[in-house]
Short mmCIF file of C-alpha atoms in Angstrom, two decimals:
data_model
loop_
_atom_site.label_atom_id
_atom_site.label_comp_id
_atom_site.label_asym_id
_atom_site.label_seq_id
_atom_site.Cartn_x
_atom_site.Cartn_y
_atom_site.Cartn_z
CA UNK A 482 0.00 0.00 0.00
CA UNK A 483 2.60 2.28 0.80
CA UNK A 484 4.20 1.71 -2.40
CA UNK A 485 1.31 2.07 -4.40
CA UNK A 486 0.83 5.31 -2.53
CA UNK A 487 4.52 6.24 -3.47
CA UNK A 488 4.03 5.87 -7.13
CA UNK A 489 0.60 8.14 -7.29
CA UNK A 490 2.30 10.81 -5.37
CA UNK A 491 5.36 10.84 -8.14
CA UNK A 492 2.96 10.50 -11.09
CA UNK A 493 1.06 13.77 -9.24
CA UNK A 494 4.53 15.62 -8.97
CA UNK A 495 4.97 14.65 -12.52
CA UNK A 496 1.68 16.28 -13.94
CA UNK A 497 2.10 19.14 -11.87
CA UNK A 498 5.98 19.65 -13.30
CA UNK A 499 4.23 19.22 -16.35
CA UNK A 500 2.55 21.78 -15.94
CA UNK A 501 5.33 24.37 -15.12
CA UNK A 502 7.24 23.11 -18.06
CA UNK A 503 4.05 23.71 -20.55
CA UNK A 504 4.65 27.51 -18.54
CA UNK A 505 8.02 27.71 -19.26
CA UNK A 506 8.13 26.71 -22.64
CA UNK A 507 5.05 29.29 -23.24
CA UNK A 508 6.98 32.12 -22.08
CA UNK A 509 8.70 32.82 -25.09
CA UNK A 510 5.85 33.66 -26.90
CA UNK A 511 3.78 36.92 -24.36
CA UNK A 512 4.97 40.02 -24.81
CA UNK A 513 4.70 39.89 -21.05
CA UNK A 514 7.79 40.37 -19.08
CA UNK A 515 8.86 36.61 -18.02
CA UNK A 516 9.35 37.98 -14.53
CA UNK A 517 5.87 39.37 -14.08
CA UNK A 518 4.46 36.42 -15.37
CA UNK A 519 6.05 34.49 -12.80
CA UNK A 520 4.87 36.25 -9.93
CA UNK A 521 1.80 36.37 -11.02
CA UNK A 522 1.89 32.43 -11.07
CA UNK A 523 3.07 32.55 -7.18
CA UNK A 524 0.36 34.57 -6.30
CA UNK A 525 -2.46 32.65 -8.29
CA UNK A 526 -0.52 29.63 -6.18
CA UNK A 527 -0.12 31.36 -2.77
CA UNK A 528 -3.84 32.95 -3.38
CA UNK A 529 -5.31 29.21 -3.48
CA UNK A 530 -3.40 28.12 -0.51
CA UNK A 531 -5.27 30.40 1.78
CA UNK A 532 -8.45 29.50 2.28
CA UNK A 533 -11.34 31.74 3.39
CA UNK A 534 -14.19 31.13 5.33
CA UNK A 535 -17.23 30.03 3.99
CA UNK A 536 -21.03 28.67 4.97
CA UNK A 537 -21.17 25.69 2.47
CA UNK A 538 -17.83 24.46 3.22
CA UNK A 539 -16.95 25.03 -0.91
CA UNK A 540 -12.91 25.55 -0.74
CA UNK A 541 -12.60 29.57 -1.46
CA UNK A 542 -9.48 31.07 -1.92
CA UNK A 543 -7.83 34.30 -2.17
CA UNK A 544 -7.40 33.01 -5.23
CA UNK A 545 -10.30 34.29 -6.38
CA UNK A 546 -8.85 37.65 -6.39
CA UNK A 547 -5.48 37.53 -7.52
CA UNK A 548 -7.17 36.15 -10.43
CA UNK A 549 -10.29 38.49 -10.73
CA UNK A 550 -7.18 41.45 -10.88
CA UNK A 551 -4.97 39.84 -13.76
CA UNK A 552 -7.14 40.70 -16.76
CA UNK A 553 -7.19 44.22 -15.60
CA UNK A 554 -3.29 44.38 -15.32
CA UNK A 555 -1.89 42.21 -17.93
CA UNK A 556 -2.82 43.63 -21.37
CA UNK A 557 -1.57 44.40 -24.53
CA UNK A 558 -2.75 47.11 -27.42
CA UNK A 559 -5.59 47.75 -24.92
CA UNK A 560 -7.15 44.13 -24.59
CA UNK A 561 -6.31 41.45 -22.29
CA UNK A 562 -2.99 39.60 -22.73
CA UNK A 563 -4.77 36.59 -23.42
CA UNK A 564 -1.82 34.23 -23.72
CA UNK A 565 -0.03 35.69 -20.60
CA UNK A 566 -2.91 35.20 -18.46
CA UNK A 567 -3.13 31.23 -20.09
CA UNK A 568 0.70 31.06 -19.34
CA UNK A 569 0.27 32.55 -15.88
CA UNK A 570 -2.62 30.07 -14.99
CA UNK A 571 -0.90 27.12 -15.92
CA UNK A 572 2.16 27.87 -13.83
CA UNK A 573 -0.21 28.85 -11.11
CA UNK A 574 -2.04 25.75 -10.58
CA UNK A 575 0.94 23.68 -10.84
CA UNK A 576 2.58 25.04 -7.91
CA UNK A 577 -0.55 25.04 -6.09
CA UNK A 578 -0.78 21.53 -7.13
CA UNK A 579 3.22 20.62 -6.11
CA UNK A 580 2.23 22.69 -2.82
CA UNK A 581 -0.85 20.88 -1.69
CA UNK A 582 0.77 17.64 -2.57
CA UNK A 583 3.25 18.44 0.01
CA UNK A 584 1.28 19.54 2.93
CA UNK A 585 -0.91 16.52 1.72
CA UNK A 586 -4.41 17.79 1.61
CA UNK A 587 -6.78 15.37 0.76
CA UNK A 588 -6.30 12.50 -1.97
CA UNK A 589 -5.04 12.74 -5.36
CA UNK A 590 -8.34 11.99 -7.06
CA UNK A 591 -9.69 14.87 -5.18
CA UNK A 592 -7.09 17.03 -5.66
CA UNK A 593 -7.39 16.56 -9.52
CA UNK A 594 -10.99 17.48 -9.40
CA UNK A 595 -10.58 20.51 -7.59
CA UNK A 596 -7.71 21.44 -9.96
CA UNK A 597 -9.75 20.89 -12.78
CA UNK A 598 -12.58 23.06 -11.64
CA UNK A 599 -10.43 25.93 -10.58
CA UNK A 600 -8.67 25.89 -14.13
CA UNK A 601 -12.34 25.31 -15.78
CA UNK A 602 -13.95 28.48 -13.57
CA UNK A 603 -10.70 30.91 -14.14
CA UNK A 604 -10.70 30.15 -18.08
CA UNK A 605 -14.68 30.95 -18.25
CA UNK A 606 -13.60 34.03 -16.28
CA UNK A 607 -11.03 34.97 -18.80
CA UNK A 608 -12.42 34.17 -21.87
CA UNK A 609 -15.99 35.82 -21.03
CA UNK A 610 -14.06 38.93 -19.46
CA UNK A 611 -12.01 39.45 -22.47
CA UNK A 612 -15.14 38.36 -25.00
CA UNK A 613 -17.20 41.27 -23.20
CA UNK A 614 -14.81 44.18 -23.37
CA UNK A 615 -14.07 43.37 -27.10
CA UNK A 616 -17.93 43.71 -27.55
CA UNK A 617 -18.13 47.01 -25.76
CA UNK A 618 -14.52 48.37 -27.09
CA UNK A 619 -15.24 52.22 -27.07
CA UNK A 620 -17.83 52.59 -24.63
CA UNK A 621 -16.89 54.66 -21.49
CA UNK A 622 -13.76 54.26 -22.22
CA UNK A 623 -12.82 57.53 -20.27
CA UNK A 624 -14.33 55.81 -17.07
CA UNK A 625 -13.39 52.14 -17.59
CA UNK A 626 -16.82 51.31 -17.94
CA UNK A 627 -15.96 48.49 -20.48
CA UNK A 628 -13.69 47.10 -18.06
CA UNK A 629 -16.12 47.52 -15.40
CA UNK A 630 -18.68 45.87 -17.39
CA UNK A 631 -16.49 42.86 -18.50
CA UNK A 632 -15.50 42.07 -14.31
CA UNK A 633 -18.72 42.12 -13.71
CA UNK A 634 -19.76 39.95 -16.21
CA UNK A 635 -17.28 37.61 -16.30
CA UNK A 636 -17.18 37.45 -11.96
CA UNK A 637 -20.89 36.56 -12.00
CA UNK A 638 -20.48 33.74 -15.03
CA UNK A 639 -17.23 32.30 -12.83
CA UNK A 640 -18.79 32.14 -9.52
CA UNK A 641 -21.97 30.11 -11.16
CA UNK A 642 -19.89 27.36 -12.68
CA UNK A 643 -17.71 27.04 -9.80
CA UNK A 644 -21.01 26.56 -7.12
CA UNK A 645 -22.63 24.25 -10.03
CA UNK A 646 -19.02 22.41 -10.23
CA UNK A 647 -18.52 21.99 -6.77
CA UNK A 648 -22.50 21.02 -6.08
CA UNK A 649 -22.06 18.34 -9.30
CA UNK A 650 -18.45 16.48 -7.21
CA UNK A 651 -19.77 16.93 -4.13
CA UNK A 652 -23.31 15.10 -4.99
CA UNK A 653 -21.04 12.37 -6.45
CA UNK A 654 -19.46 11.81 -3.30
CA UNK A 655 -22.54 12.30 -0.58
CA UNK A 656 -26.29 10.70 -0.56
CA UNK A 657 -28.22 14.58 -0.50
CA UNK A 658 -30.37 17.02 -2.64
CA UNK A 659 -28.47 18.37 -5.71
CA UNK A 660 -30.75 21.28 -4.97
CA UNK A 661 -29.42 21.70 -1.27
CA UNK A 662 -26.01 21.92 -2.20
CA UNK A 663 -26.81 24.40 -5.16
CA UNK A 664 -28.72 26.60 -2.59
CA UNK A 665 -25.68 26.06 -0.09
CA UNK A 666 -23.15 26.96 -2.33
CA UNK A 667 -25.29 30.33 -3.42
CA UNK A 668 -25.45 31.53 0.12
CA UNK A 669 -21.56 32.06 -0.67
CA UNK A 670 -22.17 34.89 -2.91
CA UNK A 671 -21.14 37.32 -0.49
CA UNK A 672 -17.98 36.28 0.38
CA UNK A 673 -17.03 35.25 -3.75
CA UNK A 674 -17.92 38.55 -4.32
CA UNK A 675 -15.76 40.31 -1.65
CA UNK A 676 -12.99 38.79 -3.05
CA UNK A 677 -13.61 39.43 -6.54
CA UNK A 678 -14.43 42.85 -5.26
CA UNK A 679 -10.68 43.01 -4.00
CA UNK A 680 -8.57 42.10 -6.75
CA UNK A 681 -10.41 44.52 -9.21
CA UNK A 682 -9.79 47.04 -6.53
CA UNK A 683 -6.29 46.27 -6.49
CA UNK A 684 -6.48 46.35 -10.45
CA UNK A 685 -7.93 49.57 -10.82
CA UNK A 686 -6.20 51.38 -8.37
CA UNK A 687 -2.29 49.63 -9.29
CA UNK A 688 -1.75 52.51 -12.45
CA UNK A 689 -2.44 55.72 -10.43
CA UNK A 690 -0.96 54.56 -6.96
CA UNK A 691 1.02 51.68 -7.89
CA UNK A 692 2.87 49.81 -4.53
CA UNK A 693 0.29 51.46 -2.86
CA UNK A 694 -2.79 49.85 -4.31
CA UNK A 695 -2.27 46.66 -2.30
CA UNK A 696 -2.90 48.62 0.71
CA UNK A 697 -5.72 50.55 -0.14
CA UNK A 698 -7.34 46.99 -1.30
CA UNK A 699 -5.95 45.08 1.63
CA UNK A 700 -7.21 47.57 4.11
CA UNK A 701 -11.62 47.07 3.13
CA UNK A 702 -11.14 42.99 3.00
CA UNK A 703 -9.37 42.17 5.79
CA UNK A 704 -12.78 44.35 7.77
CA UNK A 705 -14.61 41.84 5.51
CA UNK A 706 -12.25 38.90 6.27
CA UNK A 707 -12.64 39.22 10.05
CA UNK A 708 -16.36 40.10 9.51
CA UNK A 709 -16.80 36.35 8.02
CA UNK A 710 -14.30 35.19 10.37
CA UNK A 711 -16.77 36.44 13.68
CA UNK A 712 -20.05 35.35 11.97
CA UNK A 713 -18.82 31.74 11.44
CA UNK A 714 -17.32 31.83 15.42
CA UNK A 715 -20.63 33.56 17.04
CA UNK A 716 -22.76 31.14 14.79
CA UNK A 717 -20.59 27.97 15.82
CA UNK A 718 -21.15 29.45 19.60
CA UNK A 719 -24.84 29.73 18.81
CA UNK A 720 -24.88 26.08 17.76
CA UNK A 721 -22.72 25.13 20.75
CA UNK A 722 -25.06 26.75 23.17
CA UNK A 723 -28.24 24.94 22.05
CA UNK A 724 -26.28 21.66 21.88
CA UNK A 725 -26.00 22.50 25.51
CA UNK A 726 -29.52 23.18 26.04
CA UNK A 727 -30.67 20.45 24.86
CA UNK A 728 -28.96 18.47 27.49
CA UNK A 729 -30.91 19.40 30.05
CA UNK A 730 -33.98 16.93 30.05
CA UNK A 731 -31.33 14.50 29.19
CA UNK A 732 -29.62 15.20 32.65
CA UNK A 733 -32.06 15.22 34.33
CA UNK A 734 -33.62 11.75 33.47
CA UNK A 735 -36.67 13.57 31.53
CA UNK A 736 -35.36 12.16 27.91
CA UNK A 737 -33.27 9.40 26.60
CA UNK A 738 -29.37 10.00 26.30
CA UNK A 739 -28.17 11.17 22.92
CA UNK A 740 -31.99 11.32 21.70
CA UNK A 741 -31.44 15.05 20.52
CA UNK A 742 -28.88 14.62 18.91
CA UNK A 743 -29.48 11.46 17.18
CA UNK A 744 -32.94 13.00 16.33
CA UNK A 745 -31.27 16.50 15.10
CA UNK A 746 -29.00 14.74 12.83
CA UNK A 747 -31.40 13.06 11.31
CA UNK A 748 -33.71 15.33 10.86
CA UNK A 749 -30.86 17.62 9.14
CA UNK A 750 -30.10 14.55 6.65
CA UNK A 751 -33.85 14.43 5.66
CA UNK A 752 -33.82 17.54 5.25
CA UNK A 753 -30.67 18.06 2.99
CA UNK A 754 -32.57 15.18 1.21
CA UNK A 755 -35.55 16.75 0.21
CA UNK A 756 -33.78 19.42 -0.89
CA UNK A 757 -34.47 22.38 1.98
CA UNK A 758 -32.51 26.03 2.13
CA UNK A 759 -29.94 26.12 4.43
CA UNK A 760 -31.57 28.54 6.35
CA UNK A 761 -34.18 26.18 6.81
CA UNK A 762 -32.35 23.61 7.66
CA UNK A 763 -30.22 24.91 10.33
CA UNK A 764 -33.48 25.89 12.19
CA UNK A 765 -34.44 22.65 11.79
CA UNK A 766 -31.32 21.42 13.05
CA UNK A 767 -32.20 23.33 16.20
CA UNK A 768 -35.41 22.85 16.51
CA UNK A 769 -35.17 18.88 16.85
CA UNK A 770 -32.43 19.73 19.30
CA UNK A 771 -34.62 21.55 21.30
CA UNK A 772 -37.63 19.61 20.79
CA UNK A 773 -37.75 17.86 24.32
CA UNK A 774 -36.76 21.16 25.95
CA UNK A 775 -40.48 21.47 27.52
CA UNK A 776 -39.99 18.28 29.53
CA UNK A 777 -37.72 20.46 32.21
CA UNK A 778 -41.00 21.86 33.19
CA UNK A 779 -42.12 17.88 34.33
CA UNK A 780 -40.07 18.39 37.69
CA UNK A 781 -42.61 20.78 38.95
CA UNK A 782 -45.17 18.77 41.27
CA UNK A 783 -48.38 21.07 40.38
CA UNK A 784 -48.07 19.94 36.55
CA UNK A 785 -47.64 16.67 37.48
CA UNK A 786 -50.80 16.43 39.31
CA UNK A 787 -52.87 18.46 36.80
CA UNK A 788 -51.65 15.96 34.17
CA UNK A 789 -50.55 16.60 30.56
CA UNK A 790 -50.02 15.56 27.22
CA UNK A 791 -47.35 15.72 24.27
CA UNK A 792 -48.90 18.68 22.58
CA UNK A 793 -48.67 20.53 26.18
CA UNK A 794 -45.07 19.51 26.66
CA UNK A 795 -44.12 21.11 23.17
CA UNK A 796 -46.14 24.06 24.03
CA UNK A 797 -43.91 24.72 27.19
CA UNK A 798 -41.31 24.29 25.03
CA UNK A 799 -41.99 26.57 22.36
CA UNK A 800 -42.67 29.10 24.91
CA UNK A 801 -39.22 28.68 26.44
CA UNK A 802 -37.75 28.94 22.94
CA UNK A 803 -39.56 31.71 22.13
CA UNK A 804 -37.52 33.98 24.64
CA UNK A 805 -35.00 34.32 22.60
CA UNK A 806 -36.30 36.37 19.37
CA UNK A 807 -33.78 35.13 17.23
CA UNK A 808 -35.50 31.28 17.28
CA UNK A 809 -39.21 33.20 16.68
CA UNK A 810 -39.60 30.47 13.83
CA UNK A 811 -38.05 27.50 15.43
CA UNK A 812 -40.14 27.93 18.47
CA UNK A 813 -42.98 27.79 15.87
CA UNK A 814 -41.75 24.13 15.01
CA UNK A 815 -41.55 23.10 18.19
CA UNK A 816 -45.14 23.97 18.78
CA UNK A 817 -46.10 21.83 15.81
CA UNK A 818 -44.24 18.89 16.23
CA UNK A 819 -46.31 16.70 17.70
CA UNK A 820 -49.75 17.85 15.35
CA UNK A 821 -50.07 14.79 12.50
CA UNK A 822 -49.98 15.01 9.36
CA UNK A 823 -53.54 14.80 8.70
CA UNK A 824 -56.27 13.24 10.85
CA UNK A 825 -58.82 10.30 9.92
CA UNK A 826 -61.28 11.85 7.34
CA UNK A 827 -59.88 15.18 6.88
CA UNK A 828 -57.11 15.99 4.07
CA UNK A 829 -53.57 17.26 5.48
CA UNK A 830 -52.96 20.72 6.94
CA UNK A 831 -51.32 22.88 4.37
CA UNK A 832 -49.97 25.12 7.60
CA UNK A 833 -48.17 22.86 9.35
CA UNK A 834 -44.29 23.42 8.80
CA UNK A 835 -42.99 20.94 6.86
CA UNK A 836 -40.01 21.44 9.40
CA UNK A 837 -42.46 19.70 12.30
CA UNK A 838 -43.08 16.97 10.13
CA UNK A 839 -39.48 16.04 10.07
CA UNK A 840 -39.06 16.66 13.79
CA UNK A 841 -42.21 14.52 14.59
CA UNK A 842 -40.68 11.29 11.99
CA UNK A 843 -36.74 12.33 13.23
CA UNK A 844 -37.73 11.47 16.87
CA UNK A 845 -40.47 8.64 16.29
CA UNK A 846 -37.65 6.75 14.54
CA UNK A 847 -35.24 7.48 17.50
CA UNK A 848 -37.28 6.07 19.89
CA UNK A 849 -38.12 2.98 18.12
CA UNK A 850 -34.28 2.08 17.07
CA UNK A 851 -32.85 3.95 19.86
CA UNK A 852 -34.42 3.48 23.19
CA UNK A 853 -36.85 0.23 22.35
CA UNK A 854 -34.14 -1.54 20.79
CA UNK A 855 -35.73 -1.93 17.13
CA UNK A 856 -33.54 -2.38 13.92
CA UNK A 857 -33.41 0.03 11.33
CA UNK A 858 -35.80 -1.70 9.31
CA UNK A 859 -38.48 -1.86 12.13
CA UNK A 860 -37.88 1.58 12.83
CA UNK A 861 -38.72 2.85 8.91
CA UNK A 862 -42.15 0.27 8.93
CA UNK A 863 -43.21 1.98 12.27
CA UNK A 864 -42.70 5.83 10.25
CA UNK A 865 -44.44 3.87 7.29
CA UNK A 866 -47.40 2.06 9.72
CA UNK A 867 -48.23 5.43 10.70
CA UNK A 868 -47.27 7.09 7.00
CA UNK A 869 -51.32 7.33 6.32
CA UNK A 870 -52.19 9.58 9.43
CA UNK A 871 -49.30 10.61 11.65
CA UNK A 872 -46.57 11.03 9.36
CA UNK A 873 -45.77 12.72 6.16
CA UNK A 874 -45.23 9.83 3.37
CA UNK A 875 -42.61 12.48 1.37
CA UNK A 876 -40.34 12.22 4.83
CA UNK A 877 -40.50 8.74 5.47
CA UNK A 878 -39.79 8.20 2.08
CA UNK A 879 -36.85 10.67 2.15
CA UNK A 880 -35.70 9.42 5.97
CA UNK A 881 -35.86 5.83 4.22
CA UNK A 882 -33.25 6.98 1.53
CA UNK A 883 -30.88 8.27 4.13
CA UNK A 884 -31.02 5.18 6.77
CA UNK A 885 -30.73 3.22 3.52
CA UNK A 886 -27.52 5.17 1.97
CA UNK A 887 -25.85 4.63 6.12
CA UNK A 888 -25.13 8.27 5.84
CA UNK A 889 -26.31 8.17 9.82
CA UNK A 890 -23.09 8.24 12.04
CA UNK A 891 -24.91 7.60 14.60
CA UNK A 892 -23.50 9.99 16.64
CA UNK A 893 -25.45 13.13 16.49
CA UNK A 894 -23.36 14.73 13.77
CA UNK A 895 -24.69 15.53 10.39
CA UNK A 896 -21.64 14.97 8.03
CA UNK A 897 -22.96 17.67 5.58
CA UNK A 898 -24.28 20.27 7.80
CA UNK A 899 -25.28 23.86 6.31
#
C-alpha cells in the first residue's frame, strides 16, 4: 500500500511539473515580461493556498482575487494579454498543485478534481471577461466602464460554474439534494464577491498609486475577512449553546441519552434530502435539538398532578424557545411537532411546517431504534405504519433513503451540515 501510494504521489509531482514546463516553454511567446508572469503564477498559487471562510464548506481562496485582478493588469494594445494570463494560470495551478501535494491535503483523485474546476472556472472568467470588453470596445472608455462591465460579467459567469461544479463532485461523493447543495453553495455569494471585489480594486487602483494599491485593497477585506471570520465563530457558539440546552432533560432523566442529537442529525439529513434552504435547515437542526426542551417543566409537582399531554409539553417548550427572538420560527416548530400530518377523514394541513413533520418522523424513529431496541428496518415500517395519518409519506420516504444510503453516524453529527 505504501508503495502504491509512493508511485501516485510521483505520477502527481509529474503532472504538476508538467505543468510548469508547458509555462516555461510558453513564455517565449507573451509580450509579457517573463518575470511578471512568474509572480503572477506565485500569487495565483499562494492565493489558493489560503483559504477563506465560507457557509457551504466550498474551498474559497484568495485566489479568487489575484485572479479576478490579472485581466485588468496584464494587457496588450488595450485588450487582455490573453496568452499571458493562459501562461500565468498554468504555472499557477501547478505550484498550487506541487504545494498541496506536500502539505498533503486530501487525496489525489480529489485534488485533480478541484484542480480541474479551478482551471475550468478561471478560463470561463477569462475568456468571457475578455469576450465582453471586445464587444463594448469604445464605450466609457474615459471611465473604464468596459472594463467595469467585463469584471462584472465575467465574476458573475465564474462564480456560477464554480457553485454548479462543486455542487455536481460533491453530490457524487454524498447521498443529498443536488438542490441543497446548489442553494448552499449560493449563500456564498457574499464572500465570492468580496474577493472578486478586491482584486479589481487592487487592479484599478495599481496605475495611479502603484505599490500602494495593495494597501488601499488590503485595508476594506481584511474588515470583511474578520467580519466572516466572527459570523462563522458567534454562529458555531450559537450552535454550541443549544447543543448544551438540549442536554438538560437529558440530565435530568426527563429524555433518553443522545436522543437530541441522534434525532437532530437526522432530521438535518432528511432535510438536505428533500432538498431544503440552508436557512431552513439549520433551524431545523435546532429545533429537533430543542424539541424535548419542555420536559424540564415535568419536575414541577403542580403539573404533574394536573396531568398533561405531548402537545402541552411542546407548548412549554416553544414558549421557552420563544424567549430568545432570534428562534421566533423555530419555536414555531416546536409547537407543531407533535400535530399529525392529517387526521382520519380530513385531508392534510397545508400550515403545518414541513419542518415539524421532520421533527415529529426524526424522533419517532429514535425512539423505536434507539431506546426500544428496534432495527433500522423496524424503525422505517413503524414511520411507514403510521405514513397514512401521523406522518408525512414524502419524509418517510426521504428518511428511508438516508437510513438506507448509512449516511447516519450515529453519533449526532450531520456529516454535511449547512
Amino acid at each position: 500500500m505504501a508503495d502504491l501510494t509512493g508511485r501516485r504521489n510521483v505520477r502527481s509531482f509529474g503532472w504538476g511539473l508538467l505543468a510548469l514546463a508547458v509555462s516555461a516553454w510558453l513564455l517565449r511567446y507573451p509580450p509579457v515580461a517573463p518575470q511578471a508572469i512568474a509572480g503572477w503564477g506565485v500569487l495565483i498559487a499562494t492565493g489558493l493556498l489560503v483559504n477563506v471562510p465560507a457557509n457551504s464548506g466550498n474551498r474559497l481562496s484568495l485566489g479568487f482575487a489575484v485572479v479576478a485582478a490579472m485581466p485588468l493588469l496584464l494587457r496588450q494594445g488595450g485588450g487582455v494579454d490573453m496568452e499571458a494570463v493562459l501562461v500565468t494560470m498554468i504555472l499557477g495551478l501547478g505550484l498550487a498543485w506541487i504545494a498541496r501535494l506536500i502539505r498533503q491535503e486530501g487525496g489525489r483523485f480529489l485534488l485533480a478534481a478541484e484542480m480541474a474546476r479551478r482551471g475550468l472556472g478561471m478560463l470561463l472568467y477569462l475568456s468571457v471577461f475578455a469576450v465582453v470588453e471586445a464587444l463594448l470596445e469604445g464605450w466609457a472608455t474615459e471611465l473604464r466602464g468596459a472594463e467595469l462591465a467585463a469584471f462584472m460579467v465575467a465574476g458573475a459567469s465564474w462564480f456560477v460554474l464554480d457553485t454548479w461544479l462543486w455542487a455536481s463532485l460533491t453530490y457524487g461523493r454524498r447521498v443529498v439534494s443536488r438542490r441543497y447543495l446548489w442553494l448552499l453553495a449560493i449563500s456564498d455569494w457574499m464572500v465570492a464577491l468580496s474577493l472578486m471585489a478586491t482584486g479589481a480594486l487592487f487592479a484599478f487602483s495599481w496605475r495611479p498609486l502603484g505599490p500602494w494599491a495593495v494597501l488601499v485593497a488590503a485595508v476594506p477585506y481584511s474588515f470583511a475577512h474578520a467580519g466572516v471570520h466572527r459570523y462563522h465563530m458567534a454562529r458555531r457558539t450559537y450552535r454550541q449553546t443549544i447543543r448544551a440546552l438540549a442536554r438538560i432533560p437529558e440530565v435530568a432523566g426527563l429524555s433518553g441519552d443522545g436522543h437530541a442529537e441522534r434525532t437532530a442529525e437526522l432530521a438535518v439529513l432528511t432535510s438536505q434530502e428533500m432538498g431544503l434552504g440552508p436557512d431552513l435547515v439549520s433551524q431545523i437542526e435546532y429545533a429537533a435539538l430543542m424539541h424535548d426542551i419542555g420536559r424540564i417543566t415535568l419536575n414541577e409537582p403542580t403539573i404533574l398532578r394536573m396531568g398533561f399531554t405531548d402537545e402541552d409539553i411542546a407548548g412549554w417548550g416553544a414558549d421557552i424557545v420563544a424567549e430568545a427572538p432570534y428562534l421566533s420560527r423555530v419555536a414555531t416548530f416546536v409547537r407543531h411537532q407533535h400535530q399529525p400530518y392529517r387526521r382520519p377523514g380530513e385531508h392534510s394541513d397545508p400550515d403545518l411546517p414541513i419542518a415539524s413533520k421532520i421533527i415529529r418522523a426524526a424522533s419517532a424513529y429514535d425512539h423505536a431504534v434507539g431506546e426500544l431496541g428496534f432495527s433500522a428496518l423496524e424503525g422505517l415500517e413503524t414511520l411507514h405504519r403510521g405514513a397514512a395519518y401521523d406522518f408525512d409519506p414524502d419524509v418517510v420516504a426521504a428518511m428511508r433513503r438516508v437510513v438506507a444510503a448509512g449516511t447516519v453516524s450515529g453519533e449526532g453529527r450531520s456529516r454535511l451540515r449547512p
